[in-house]
Amino acid sequence: MSLLKDHITIYDIARRAGVSIATVSRVLTGKLNVKEETRDKVRKVIEECSYEPNLIARALCNRISNTIGLLVEELSNPFFVTICNEAEVFCTSVGYTLLFGIINSWQENETHLLHLIEKRQVDGFIFLGGKANLAQPKKSFLEEIKSVSQRLPLVFINSRIDFENCYIVRTDERMAFAKIIDYVLSCNHKKIGLITGERGFLITEEKIDVFKEKLSAENLEIRKEWIVSGQYLVESGAASMEKILALKERPTVVMCTNDTLAIGAIKQVFKSGLTVPGDISVTGFDDIFISRHFLPGITTMKQDYSQLAELGVKKILSHVSAENCPRETVLEAELIVRDSCRML
Amino acid sequence: MSLLKDHITIYDIARRAGVSIATVSRVLTGKLNVKEETRDKVRKVIEECSYEPNLIARALCNRISNTIGLLVEELSNPFFVTICNEAEVFCTSVGYTLLFGIINSWQENETHLLHLIEKRQVDGFIFLGGKANLAQPKKSFLEEIKSVSQRLPLVFINSRIDFENCYIVRTDERMAFAKIIDYVLSCNHKKIGLITGERGFLITEEKIDVFKEKLSAENLEIRKEWIVSGQYLVESGAASMEKILALKERPTVVMCTNDTLAIGAIKQVFKSGLTVPGDISVTGFDDIFISRHFLPGITTMKQDYSQLAELGVKKILSHVSAENCPRETVLEAELIVRDSCRML
DNA sequence: TTGTATGCGTTATCAC
DNA sequence: GTGATAACGCATACAA
């Protein structure tokens, strides 16, 4: 068979309403003036036929698709998916639709994926994770970004890319990590360890920087063997904690640069016959969904997911409608105290 | 400003290659014959201009958008998002793009959301959760579905809607739940409780049915107070377990109709000062990501997410290309034994 | 093998 | 106010 979706078009409506397609189009868009009488007549026919305009045709004509590309590192990542969910909901509420591109499934070809989606004439792109979040993005990647940004507005979430037509929405992760360090200090911890994911990413490097700064400022010892980096995986968090537990002298608290690592770290502590926070405290970052339900509940920092998403979309909308909007918006994070870090 | 993305078109390519647009189109689609010489010439120009065809225009022309609507109950649900992720990856690998619609954000208006997406001329729809998964969908909803199915192919995941142009990909949940019950029985449990989410959904009702059937067959007691229903939320799982723990006589194992409930149930056991599986065993269903990492690891059933997703997409592709494909495909689930259910 | 012309369903610029 | 008509970018039937 074939999908003979031969839809009703404005021609059908025009004919049945005894007007021209131009008039139908006018009542559809609602911009130009139409005599109330004819407008009602047309509306009635539209209703009767349950006609819906073909958005593909409209997009071709307007050269605006009401569509935004969202390049996300990985949908199964709980941090990213929360933002995607919020973004999607907000988009549909304003008549937009997101086209997702999942970066990880394309290995090195993040750029190729981008072109694939650009062919669908999206009005802009949002970047969530991927190479854009490297502390030092590669030259070739930046060139590509710059090139695309000459055609379309780009929004980077938790990144720092700075070109014409590029916007940024981000959490102030330096301040956020400083906040949770302060909390840890306020619990009288003096021996503090750090578990991170991949080096080279902003979310990693900034936290390491702040970690060292704060500890120095407090005259606390920064021990190399108490800082261990791996990947942003549960297994990696566990492996890192294993290394720390094997040390002759251990920190009293281990801070993790995200909750996934914290989960792995906690698991490993229990596996070693110790407990969290009894024998060692652990903190996370991001407040992913499960952190509240994990045992023990994870003390962490919560980012403002809905704002991150909504502002990202809004910046593109503003750009499209030629409104002014700040190039960068920085959001605060919130400390969420639960059970995984105890007072000494 | 305005997004003057005045792109290169086939006209530009045609001019620069000294051929007609028809020829350019031919080498682009690759279907019809073009002399090798001219084809190479055109290809070279395309390359030089880094021209990319406008998929919106192509869709309008072909009346096929290479786009599929995916109506999903909630992206933040770990079960659904896994399938979405797989579906998205598979789609892009075959030149398709998914348009997501998040049902929960539209309350009762699942149908309205559907129309919103249909306007974008998707080639088909996939339903993941929502009203389609009710054991007895409402008449009005079925009417709508039937109506849409006359225009587009529809795929239902883990559902049973049976109309023309409607396809089904599902896990055999009856068999799957029977399997995990068998496992529980093999652990010598005789006193078995059940925690479910919302009544009325297939995933709930089928499991309750199987539960009763199996226990009867084993001559085990089916106690009303050991079967407690709530919502598919962690909190609800906890509340249900609280009720069970308050009973004078308790089951030795509580089976949950999904992992989210199991997590809540386990939390509640620990909160009561008891342990899982020491004092009471718990099982889940779905094997969501965190189940492997929870403490204790949750014994559960794993659905074949990638097949669920891929077959869903494939059925639509087959329909579009007029190939034959079975109306319904049923998949098996796999028992995942971890630590939350112990041998008595 | 290649080019011309038409249609896909809209919107928008003209006249009237 | 309203109605022809020309884009929008592409694919294809038909002619050459």
XYZ file of C-alpha atoms in Angstrom, chain A residues 50 219 270 274 292 298:
6
model
C -11.413 19.290 11.117
C 44.885 25.433 55.215
C 29.217 -0.968 51.775
C 31.941 -0.160 56.004
C 16.673 11.248 47.046
C 22.694 11.601 48.922
